[in-house]
Coordinates of C-alpha atoms and ligand atoms in Angstrom, one line a residue:
M1 CA -51.8 43.5 9.8
S2 CA -49.3 42.2 7.3
S3 CA -45.6 42.2 7.8
I4 CA -44.9 42.0 4.1
P5 CA -42.5 44.6 2.7
K6 CA -44.0 47.5 0.8
D7 CA -43.1 49.2 -2.4
R8 CA -42.6 46.2 -4.6
S9 CA -43.8 46.0 -8.1
H10 CA -46.0 43.0 -8.9
N11 CA -44.2 39.8 -9.8
G12 CA -41.0 41.8 -10.3
N13 CA -42.4 43.1 -13.6
L14 CA -42.1 46.6 -14.9
K15 CA -44.6 49.1 -13.4
N16 CA -47.4 50.4 -15.4
P17 CA -46.7 54.1 -15.8
E18 CA -50.4 54.9 -15.7
V19 CA -50.9 53.4 -12.3
P20 CA -50.3 55.8 -9.4
D21 CA -47.8 54.4 -6.8
K22 CA -50.2 54.6 -3.9
T23 CA -52.5 52.1 -5.4
R24 CA -49.8 49.7 -6.4
A25 CA -48.6 46.5 -5.0
L26 CA -47.9 46.4 -1.4
N27 CA -47.2 43.0 0.2
T28 CA -47.0 41.3 -3.1
E29 CA -44.2 38.9 -3.3
S30 CA -44.8 36.8 -0.3
V31 CA -48.5 36.6 -1.0
A32 CA -47.8 35.5 -4.5
E33 CA -45.4 32.9 -3.1
V34 CA -47.9 31.6 -0.6
G35 CA -50.5 31.5 -3.3
K36 CA -48.1 29.5 -5.6
K37 CA -47.3 27.1 -2.8
A38 CA -51.0 26.6 -2.2
I39 CA -51.4 25.6 -5.8
E40 CA -48.7 23.0 -5.3
R41 CA -49.3 21.6 -1.8
P42 CA -50.4 17.9 -0.6
R43 CA -52.2 15.5 1.6
A44 CA -53.9 12.2 0.6
L45 CA -56.6 10.2 2.4
N46 CA -57.4 7.8 0.9
I47 CA -75.8 5.0 -9.4
E48 CA -76.9 4.0 -11.6
R49 CA -78.1 6.7 -14.1
Q50 CA -81.7 6.1 -13.6
R51 CA -84.4 8.3 -12.4
S52 CA -85.3 8.2 -8.8
C53 CA -89.0 8.4 -7.9
D54 CA -88.1 10.8 -5.2
E55 CA -86.8 13.3 -7.7
R56 CA -89.1 15.0 -10.2
S57 CA -88.6 17.7 -12.7
M58 CA -89.6 21.3 -12.1
S59 CA -92.2 21.3 -14.9
E60 CA -93.8 18.1 -13.4
L61 CA -93.9 19.6 -10.0
S62 CA -95.3 22.9 -11.1
M63 CA -98.1 20.9 -12.8
A64 CA -98.5 18.7 -9.7
T65 CA -98.5 21.6 -7.3
K66 CA -100.7 23.8 -9.3
A67 CA -102.3 22.0 -7.2
D68 CA -52.2 1.5 -14.0
N69 CA -49.0 3.5 -13.3
C70 CA -48.3 4.6 -16.8
S71 CA -48.3 8.3 -17.4
R72 CA -51.5 10.1 -18.0
P73 CA -52.1 12.2 -21.1
G74 CA -52.0 15.7 -19.8
D75 CA -49.8 14.9 -16.8
H76 CA -47.6 17.7 -18.0
L77 CA -50.5 20.0 -17.6
D78 CA -50.3 20.0 -13.8
H79 CA -47.7 17.6 -12.7
L80 CA -50.3 16.1 -10.6
N81 CA -51.7 12.6 -10.3
S82 CA -54.8 11.9 -8.2
P83 CA -55.1 12.3 -5.2
L84 CA -54.7 16.0 -5.5
P85 CA -52.4 17.7 -3.1
K86 CA -54.3 19.1 -0.2
S87 CA -54.4 22.8 0.2
G88 CA -55.3 25.3 2.7
L89 CA -55.5 24.3 6.3
N90 CA -52.4 24.6 8.6
T91 CA -50.7 27.1 6.3
P92 CA -49.2 30.4 7.4
R93 CA -51.5 33.3 7.6
S94 CA -49.6 36.0 5.8
V95 CA -52.0 38.8 5.1
T96 CA -54.4 38.5 7.9
L97 CA -56.7 41.6 8.0
D98 CA -58.1 42.9 11.2
P99 CA -61.3 40.9 12.0
H100 CA -64.3 42.8 10.7
P101 CA -67.5 42.9 12.6
I102 CA -69.6 41.9 9.6
T103 CA -67.8 38.6 9.2
S104 CA -69.7 36.9 12.0
E105 CA -73.0 38.5 10.7
A106 CA -72.2 37.1 7.3
W107 CA -71.5 33.6 8.7
D108 CA -74.9 33.7 10.5
A109 CA -76.6 34.7 7.3
L110 CA -74.8 32.0 5.4
R111 CA -75.9 29.4 7.8
R112 CA -79.5 30.6 7.7
S113 CA -79.4 30.0 4.0
L114 CA -78.6 26.3 4.3
V115 CA -81.1 24.0 2.5
Y116 CA -81.7 20.5 4.0
F117 CA -82.9 17.4 2.2
R118 CA -84.0 14.6 4.5
G119 CA -81.9 16.0 7.3
Q120 CA -78.7 16.7 5.4
P121 CA -77.5 20.1 4.2
V122 CA -77.3 20.0 0.4
G123 CA -76.8 23.6 -0.6
T124 CA -77.7 27.2 0.1
I125 CA -80.8 29.1 -1.1
A126 CA -80.2 31.9 -3.6
A127 CA -81.7 34.6 -1.5
L128 CA -83.4 34.8 1.9
D129 CA -85.4 37.9 1.0
N130 CA -89.0 37.6 2.2
S131 CA -89.9 41.1 1.3
D132 CA -90.1 40.5 -2.4
E133 CA -91.6 38.1 -4.9
K134 CA -89.6 34.9 -4.7
L135 CA -89.4 34.0 -8.4
N136 CA -86.8 31.3 -8.4
Y137 CA -84.7 32.8 -5.7
D138 CA -85.9 30.1 -3.3
Q139 CA -83.8 27.5 -5.1
V140 CA -80.2 26.2 -4.8
F141 CA -78.4 27.4 -7.9
V142 CA -75.3 25.5 -8.9
R143 CA -73.3 28.6 -9.8
D144 CA -74.5 30.5 -6.7
F145 CA -73.4 27.6 -4.5
V146 CA -69.8 27.8 -5.6
P147 CA -68.7 30.7 -3.3
S148 CA -70.7 29.0 -0.4
A149 CA -68.9 25.8 -1.1
L150 CA -65.5 27.4 -1.1
T151 CA -66.3 29.2 2.2
F152 CA -67.4 25.9 3.8
L153 CA -64.3 24.1 2.5
M154 CA -62.0 26.8 3.7
N155 CA -63.7 26.6 7.1
G156 CA -63.1 22.8 7.3
E157 CA -66.7 21.9 6.6
P158 CA -66.6 19.7 3.5
D159 CA -69.6 17.5 4.1
I160 CA -72.2 20.0 2.7
V161 CA -70.1 20.3 -0.5
K162 CA -69.9 16.5 -0.8
N163 CA -73.7 16.2 -0.4
F164 CA -74.2 18.9 -3.0
I165 CA -71.9 17.2 -5.5
L166 CA -73.7 13.9 -5.1
K167 CA -77.2 15.3 -5.1
T168 CA -76.6 17.4 -8.3
L169 CA -75.1 14.3 -9.8
R170 CA -78.3 12.4 -9.2
L171 CA -80.2 15.2 -10.8
Q172 CA -78.0 15.0 -13.9
S173 CA -79.3 11.4 -14.4
W174 CA -82.9 12.6 -14.9
E175 CA -84.6 12.5 -18.2
K176 CA -84.9 16.2 -19.1
K177 CA -87.4 17.6 -21.6
I178 CA -88.3 21.0 -22.8
D179 CA -91.7 20.6 -24.5
R180 CA -91.2 17.5 -26.6
F181 CA -87.4 17.9 -26.9
Q182 CA -85.1 15.8 -24.8
L183 CA -82.0 17.4 -23.5
A184 CA -78.6 15.7 -23.5
E185 CA -77.7 13.3 -20.7
G186 CA -74.8 15.3 -19.4
V187 CA -76.7 18.6 -18.7
M188 CA -76.5 19.6 -15.1
P189 CA -79.3 21.6 -13.6
A190 CA -79.3 25.4 -13.2
S191 CA -81.0 25.0 -9.8
F192 CA -83.0 22.7 -7.6
K193 CA -85.2 23.0 -4.6
V194 CA -86.6 20.7 -1.9
F195 CA -90.3 20.1 -2.0
H196 CA -91.9 19.1 1.2
D197 CA -95.2 17.2 0.8
P198 CA -97.1 17.9 4.0
I199 CA -99.6 15.1 3.4
R200 CA -97.1 12.3 2.9
N201 CA -94.6 14.1 5.1
H202 CA -92.0 13.4 2.5
E203 CA -89.3 15.4 0.8
T204 CA -88.5 15.4 -2.9
L205 CA -86.1 17.3 -5.1
I206 CA -87.2 19.3 -8.0
A207 CA -84.7 20.6 -10.6
D208 CA -84.7 23.1 -13.4
F209 CA -82.5 22.3 -16.4
G210 CA -83.7 25.4 -18.3
E211 CA -87.3 24.2 -18.7
S212 CA -88.5 26.7 -16.2
A213 CA -85.8 29.4 -16.6
I214 CA -86.5 32.7 -18.4
G215 CA -85.8 32.1 -22.0
R216 CA -85.6 28.3 -21.6
V217 CA -81.9 28.2 -21.8
A218 CA -79.9 25.3 -20.4
P219 CA -77.1 26.4 -18.1
V220 CA -73.8 25.6 -19.8
D221 CA -71.8 26.8 -16.8
S222 CA -73.4 24.4 -14.3
G223 CA -71.5 21.3 -15.5
F224 CA -68.2 23.2 -15.6
W225 CA -68.7 24.6 -12.1
W226 CA -69.6 21.1 -10.9
I227 CA -66.2 19.7 -12.2
I228 CA -64.3 22.7 -10.7
L229 CA -66.0 22.2 -7.4
L230 CA -65.2 18.5 -7.4
R231 CA -61.6 19.4 -7.8
A232 CA -61.8 22.1 -5.1
Y233 CA -63.3 19.5 -2.7
T234 CA -60.6 17.0 -3.6
K235 CA -57.9 19.5 -3.2
S236 CA -59.2 20.8 0.1
T237 CA -59.8 17.5 1.8
G238 CA -57.2 15.4 0.1
D239 CA -60.0 12.8 -0.2
S240 CA -59.9 11.5 -3.8
S241 CA -62.4 8.8 -3.1
L242 CA -65.3 11.0 -4.0
A243 CA -64.0 11.9 -7.4
E244 CA -63.0 8.3 -8.0
R245 CA -66.4 6.9 -7.5
P246 CA -67.8 5.4 -10.7
E247 CA -70.8 7.7 -10.7
C248 CA -68.6 10.8 -10.4
Q249 CA -66.3 9.6 -13.2
K250 CA -69.3 8.9 -15.3
G251 CA -70.9 12.3 -14.5
M252 CA -67.7 14.0 -15.6
R253 CA -67.5 12.0 -18.8
L254 CA -71.1 13.0 -19.7
I255 CA -70.4 16.7 -19.2
L256 CA -67.2 16.3 -21.2
S257 CA -68.8 14.5 -24.1
L258 CA -71.3 17.3 -24.4
C259 CA -68.6 19.9 -24.9
L260 CA -66.0 17.8 -26.7
S261 CA -68.3 16.4 -29.3
E262 CA -67.5 17.0 -33.0
G263 CA -69.8 19.1 -35.1
F264 CA -69.5 21.8 -37.8
D265 CA -67.2 23.9 -35.6
T266 CA -64.2 25.6 -37.1
F267 CA -63.0 27.0 -33.7
P268 CA -62.1 25.1 -30.5
T269 CA -64.3 27.5 -28.5
L270 CA -67.8 26.4 -27.4
L271 CA -70.8 27.8 -29.3
C272 CA -73.5 28.9 -26.8
A273 CA -77.0 30.5 -26.7
D274 CA -77.5 33.9 -25.0
G275 CA -78.3 33.6 -21.3
C276 CA -76.5 30.2 -20.7
C277 CA -74.4 31.4 -17.8
M278 CA -74.4 33.9 -14.9
I279 CA -75.8 36.4 -17.4
D280 CA -78.9 34.4 -17.8
R281 CA -81.0 36.8 -19.9
R282 CA -80.6 38.2 -23.4
M283 CA -77.5 40.4 -23.3
G284 CA -75.8 39.8 -26.6
V285 CA -73.4 37.2 -25.2
Y286 CA -74.5 34.4 -27.5
G287 CA -71.8 32.9 -29.7
Y288 CA -68.5 32.4 -27.9
P289 CA -68.9 34.2 -24.6
I290 CA -65.7 34.7 -22.6
E291 CA -67.3 33.5 -19.4
I292 CA -68.1 30.1 -20.9
Q293 CA -64.8 29.8 -22.7
A294 CA -62.8 30.4 -19.5
L295 CA -64.9 28.0 -17.4
F296 CA -64.7 25.4 -20.2
F297 CA -60.9 25.8 -20.2
M298 CA -60.7 25.5 -16.4
A299 CA -63.1 22.5 -16.2
L300 CA -61.0 20.7 -18.8
R301 CA -57.9 21.2 -16.8
C302 CA -59.6 20.1 -13.6
A303 CA -61.0 17.0 -15.3
L304 CA -57.5 16.1 -16.4
Q305 CA -56.6 15.9 -12.7
L306 CA -59.7 14.0 -11.7
L307 CA -60.3 11.4 -14.4
K308 CA -59.1 7.9 -13.7
Q309 CA -56.7 6.2 -16.0
D310 CA -59.1 3.5 -17.1
A311 CA -59.8 2.9 -20.7
E312 CA -62.6 5.5 -20.8
G313 CA -60.8 8.0 -18.7
K314 CA -57.7 7.8 -20.9
E315 CA -59.7 8.4 -24.1
F316 CA -61.2 11.5 -22.6
M317 CA -57.8 12.7 -21.4
E318 CA -56.4 12.5 -24.9
R319 CA -59.3 14.5 -26.3
I320 CA -59.0 17.1 -23.5
V321 CA -55.3 17.6 -24.2
K322 CA -55.9 18.1 -27.9
R323 CA -58.7 20.6 -27.2
L324 CA -56.7 22.5 -24.6
H325 CA -53.9 23.1 -27.0
A326 CA -56.2 24.5 -29.7
L327 CA -58.3 26.4 -27.2
T328 CA -55.2 28.0 -25.5
Y329 CA -53.9 29.1 -28.8
H330 CA -57.3 30.5 -29.9
M331 CA -58.0 32.4 -26.7
R332 CA -54.6 33.8 -26.2
N333 CA -54.4 35.1 -29.7
Y334 CA -57.9 36.0 -30.9
F335 CA -59.6 37.1 -27.7
W336 CA -56.8 39.1 -26.3
L337 CA -56.9 42.9 -26.6
D338 CA -54.3 45.4 -25.5
L339 CA -53.2 48.7 -27.0
K340 CA -51.1 47.1 -29.7
Q341 CA -53.8 44.7 -30.7
L342 CA -56.4 47.4 -30.6
N343 CA -54.2 49.5 -33.0
D344 CA -53.9 46.5 -35.2
V345 CA -57.7 46.0 -35.4
Y346 CA -58.1 49.7 -36.0
R347 CA -55.9 49.3 -39.1
F348 CA -57.3 46.0 -40.2
K349 CA -57.9 45.4 -43.9
T350 CA -61.1 43.6 -44.6
E351 CA -62.1 41.1 -47.2
E352 CA -58.9 39.2 -46.9
Y353 CA -59.0 35.7 -48.3
S354 CA -56.9 32.6 -47.8
H355 CA -54.4 31.5 -45.2
T356 CA -52.4 34.6 -45.3
A357 CA -55.2 36.7 -43.9
V358 CA -54.3 38.8 -40.9
N359 CA -57.9 39.8 -40.1
K360 CA -59.0 36.2 -40.1
F361 CA -62.6 36.8 -38.9
N362 CA -63.1 39.8 -41.1
V363 CA -63.7 42.2 -38.3
I364 CA -64.7 45.6 -39.7
P365 CA -62.6 48.4 -38.0
D366 CA -65.7 50.6 -38.0
S367 CA -67.3 48.3 -35.5
L368 CA -64.8 49.4 -32.9
P369 CA -66.9 51.3 -30.3
D370 CA -65.9 54.8 -29.4
W371 CA -65.4 54.1 -25.7
I372 CA -62.6 51.5 -26.3
F373 CA -60.0 54.1 -27.4
D374 CA -60.0 55.9 -24.0
F375 CA -60.7 52.8 -21.9
M376 CA -57.6 50.9 -23.1
P377 CA -54.7 51.8 -20.8
H378 CA -51.1 51.8 -22.0
G379 CA -50.1 48.9 -19.8
G380 CA -53.1 46.7 -19.5
G381 CA -55.2 44.3 -21.6
Y382 CA -58.1 41.8 -21.3
F383 CA -59.9 39.0 -23.0
V384 CA -62.8 40.6 -25.0
G385 CA -66.4 39.4 -24.5
N386 CA -66.8 37.4 -27.7
V387 CA -65.1 36.6 -31.0
S388 CA -66.9 35.1 -34.0
P389 CA -67.0 35.8 -37.7
A390 CA -67.1 39.5 -38.3
R391 CA -68.0 40.1 -34.7
M392 CA -65.9 41.1 -31.8
D393 CA -67.7 42.1 -28.6
F394 CA -65.2 44.5 -27.0
R395 CA -67.0 44.6 -23.6
W396 CA -64.9 43.7 -20.6
F397 CA -66.4 40.9 -18.4
C398 CA -65.2 40.3 -14.9
L399 CA -65.9 36.6 -14.4
G400 CA -64.2 35.4 -17.6
N401 CA -61.1 37.5 -17.1
C402 CA -60.7 36.3 -13.5
I403 CA -61.2 32.7 -14.4
A404 CA -58.7 33.2 -17.2
I405 CA -56.1 34.2 -14.6
L406 CA -57.0 31.4 -12.2
S407 CA -57.0 28.6 -14.8
C408 CA -53.9 30.0 -16.6
M409 CA -55.8 30.4 -19.8
A410 CA -54.0 33.7 -19.7
T411 CA -50.2 33.7 -19.9
P412 CA -48.4 35.2 -16.9
E413 CA -48.0 38.4 -18.9
Q414 CA -51.6 38.5 -19.8
S415 CA -52.6 37.9 -16.2
T416 CA -50.5 40.8 -15.1
A417 CA -52.0 43.0 -17.8
I418 CA -55.6 42.1 -16.8
M419 CA -54.8 43.3 -13.2
D420 CA -53.1 46.4 -14.6
L421 CA -56.2 47.2 -16.5
I422 CA -58.4 46.7 -13.4
E423 CA -56.0 49.0 -11.4
S424 CA -55.9 51.7 -14.1
R425 CA -59.7 51.6 -14.7
W426 CA -60.6 51.1 -11.0
E427 CA -63.3 53.8 -11.0
E428 CA -65.0 52.3 -14.1
L429 CA -64.7 48.7 -13.1
V430 CA -64.9 48.8 -9.3
G431 CA -66.1 52.3 -8.4
D432 CA -68.0 52.2 -5.1
M433 CA -68.9 48.6 -5.1
P434 CA -66.9 45.7 -6.5
V435 CA -67.2 44.5 -9.2
K436 CA -69.0 45.4 -12.5
V437 CA -70.2 42.3 -14.2
C438 CA -69.3 43.9 -17.5
Y439 CA -68.2 47.2 -18.9
P440 CA -69.6 49.4 -20.3
A441 CA -73.4 49.3 -20.3
L442 CA -75.5 49.1 -23.4
E443 CA -77.6 52.2 -23.9
T444 CA -80.4 53.6 -26.0
H445 CA -80.6 52.0 -29.5
E446 CA -78.0 49.4 -28.7
W447 CA -79.9 48.4 -25.5
R448 CA -83.1 48.2 -27.4
L449 CA -81.6 46.0 -30.1
I450 CA -79.4 43.8 -28.0
T451 CA -81.4 43.2 -24.8
G452 CA -84.7 43.3 -26.6
C453 CA -85.8 46.3 -24.5
D454 CA -85.3 44.3 -21.3
P455 CA -86.5 46.6 -18.4
K456 CA -84.4 44.7 -15.9
N457 CA -81.2 45.2 -17.9
T458 CA -81.4 49.0 -18.3
R459 CA -78.0 50.8 -18.5
W460 CA -75.8 50.3 -15.5
S461 CA -78.2 47.9 -13.9
Y462 CA -78.2 44.1 -13.3
H463 CA -76.4 42.3 -16.1
N464 CA -75.9 45.5 -18.1
G465 CA -73.0 47.1 -16.2
G466 CA -74.4 46.4 -12.7
S467 CA -72.0 45.8 -9.8
W468 CA -72.1 42.3 -8.2
P469 CA -70.6 41.7 -4.8
V470 CA -70.3 38.0 -5.5
L471 CA -67.5 38.8 -8.0
L472 CA -65.4 39.8 -5.0
W473 CA -64.1 36.3 -4.4
L474 CA -62.9 36.1 -8.0
L475 CA -61.2 39.4 -7.9
A476 CA -59.6 38.5 -4.6
A477 CA -58.4 35.1 -5.9
A478 CA -57.0 36.7 -9.1
S479 CA -55.3 39.5 -7.1
I480 CA -53.6 37.0 -4.8
K481 CA -52.6 34.7 -7.7
T482 CA -50.9 37.6 -9.5
G483 CA -49.3 39.0 -6.4
R484 CA -51.6 42.1 -6.1
P485 CA -53.5 41.5 -2.8
Q486 CA -53.7 45.3 -2.2
L487 CA -56.3 45.4 -5.0
A488 CA -58.4 42.8 -3.2
R489 CA -58.0 44.7 0.1
R490 CA -59.2 47.9 -1.4
A491 CA -62.2 46.1 -2.9
L492 CA -63.0 44.4 0.4
Q493 CA -62.9 47.7 2.3
L494 CA -65.4 49.2 -0.2
A495 CA -67.7 46.2 0.2
E496 CA -67.4 46.2 4.0
N497 CA -68.5 49.8 4.2
K498 CA -71.8 49.0 2.5
L499 CA -72.8 45.3 2.2
S500 CA -74.1 44.7 5.7
K501 CA -75.8 48.2 6.0
D502 CA -77.5 47.5 2.7
S503 CA -78.6 44.0 3.8
W504 CA -76.3 42.1 1.4
P505 CA -77.9 43.1 -2.0
E506 CA -77.6 40.9 -5.1
Y507 CA -76.3 43.8 -7.2
Y508 CA -75.8 47.6 -7.3
D509 CA -76.7 50.1 -10.0
G510 CA -75.1 53.1 -11.6
T511 CA -71.8 54.0 -13.3
L512 CA -70.1 53.8 -9.9
G513 CA -72.3 51.1 -8.4
R514 CA -73.5 53.5 -5.7
Y515 CA -77.2 52.5 -5.6
V516 CA -78.7 49.3 -4.4
G517 CA -80.0 47.6 -7.6
K518 CA -83.5 48.4 -8.7
Q519 CA -84.8 44.8 -8.4
A520 CA -81.9 43.5 -6.3
R521 CA -82.8 40.8 -3.7
K522 CA -81.6 41.4 -0.2
F523 CA -79.7 38.7 1.7
Q524 CA -78.5 37.3 -1.5
T525 CA -76.5 34.3 -0.5
W526 CA -73.7 34.5 -3.1
S527 CA -73.1 38.2 -2.1
I528 CA -72.6 37.0 1.5
A529 CA -70.5 34.0 0.5
G530 CA -68.6 35.9 -2.1
Y531 CA -67.5 38.3 0.6
L532 CA -66.6 35.6 3.1
A533 CA -64.7 33.6 0.5
A534 CA -62.7 36.7 -0.5
R535 CA -62.0 37.6 3.1
M536 CA -60.8 34.1 4.0
M537 CA -58.5 33.9 0.9
M538 CA -57.0 37.2 2.0
D539 CA -56.6 36.0 5.6
D540 CA -54.9 32.8 4.3
P541 CA -53.8 33.2 0.7
S542 CA -52.9 29.5 0.5
H543 CA -56.6 28.9 0.1
I544 CA -56.5 30.0 -3.5
G545 CA -55.1 26.6 -4.3
L546 CA -58.8 25.5 -4.3
V547 CA -59.5 27.6 -7.4
A548 CA -56.1 28.3 -8.9
L549 CA -54.2 26.1 -11.2
E550 CA -50.5 26.0 -12.0
E551 CA -49.2 27.2 -15.3
D552 CA -48.7 24.5 -17.9
K553 CA -45.3 25.1 -19.3
T554 CA -46.0 23.0 -22.4
L555 CA -48.8 25.3 -23.6
K556 CA -47.2 27.6 -26.1
P557 CA -46.8 31.2 -25.3
L558 CA -48.6 33.9 -27.2
L559 CA -47.8 33.7 -31.0
K560 CA -48.3 36.3 -33.6
R561 CA -51.7 36.1 -35.2
S562 CA -50.4 35.8 -38.7
N563 CA -48.4 32.7 -37.7
S564 CA -51.4 30.5 -37.0
W565 CA -51.6 28.7 -40.3
T566 CA -48.0 27.6 -40.1
F567 CA -48.2 26.6 -36.4
Ligands
GLC1 C1 -80.2 35.6 -11.5 C2 -78.8 35.7 -12.0 C3 -78.1 34.3 -12.0 C4 -78.2 33.7 -10.6 C5 -79.7 33.7 -10.1 C6 -79.8 33.3 -8.7 O1 -81.0 34.9 -12.3 O2 -78.7 36.3 -13.2 O3 -76.8 34.4 -12.4 O4 -77.7 32.4 -10.6 O5 -80.2 35.0 -10.2 O6 -79.1 34.1 -7.8

């Protein structure tokens, strides 16, 4: 057990009066320090975009089988030049928990989920549940592989991560079509699988860019996760040669051109279709969902560290820096909600015109949902689900808020407030199984209207307020980064009581997350890897350097809303 002193308040900040002492920060300061050092620490080692005939698109296969030394722009953002400082290995283990018997079982299950392509491990299958209809759970999903990748990196097994990065990069170079419409070059697949042709005894990869997915939505998050993973690999191994390869540089630039391109936008946020991320069905997250904005922010910051300073790289860095400044301002101001801000919205005037408007997006106070008034604690806050003209989605989403902390999209004060909220609303957001994907659930008329009567997304199930064990790693990383490891420990204990007994379900249902999800797959790989990743970060907090960025001091702190036009 830890030898870290008890009874400290997190980060030396004032305690939230609503949070009972017994649930509060034990062991905080040294963990935060180790976490901070991990973000800073070093070691350096030092394709053409054409379609391979070995690699075919999912739609085709389904048819076939139906049968210089100058300073970099943005250097200030992380004080880091490539190669990235190495993190993780050989660092002090400051909050080692007692080994838990399910850890070795989880490792066995994770290894069983490995997917091989021509003899090499290239990813992990989404679920190894043979009892149910497979749908697309027999594929390697880019987003699902992230916790597996982190687990392998933390365990000193980077090769599979490298293989995955290179294979998905090859898939990006495919020509992608949905019906007769050609998708942009930079789009990364949602998932892929290995097809074994028994007659030719030959393996090929088949990918899905949205053309097979429910709703036919391209995964906006895949490209961002790919860049984030490339940085995690570089950080973990100290090997910058992978990121420096021309094909990786080009892959990154293609992803970036997609999201930095100019259009009719009046906001620096990224406009998205419903279902383009982890929540990959209609759930009313279209517009500017927090999950995508936070991943976008993080990927931009990671790309700044990974891009080479050649002519093309520099041009992108300049565009990234500009976008980050605007995005930071927009997110920290307009997406942020705490008691004061809630009260301001409650008293908003509408129909304001011109630069002096306080209620810039013309949000109508009557659109504030009833639940928000009790849910908002005195001392906490969070980034709301979505902000667009006349529309604020007040729901809390786990992934976006955790990534906001890890990427420093949130100011240190906002990060602390997000954790305060999780602590104050533990029963609602964590309950019996960490963590709710969003809160609260849509019910009755709203559910009908917003989900289109989706029977999989009924209230407190699946994407509609279901509890997803994969989110444990994000909660753990955010807890460690903010110096609140006791929250991660509580969450881990809850998960350890049930996950293995329940055969590692994909998600849980109910207001408290007490029931194995109605249609949840068993042996869902990212539930297994999410647990392992959380556990390993707790055992060695320096590992969070793989997914946590340092604060950029040059990004302006929170400004008053009404100041933006004079900024
Ligand atoms: C479901 C989830 C999605 C996940 C996939 C594979 O479609 O909504 O986020 O990537 O399953 O696990």
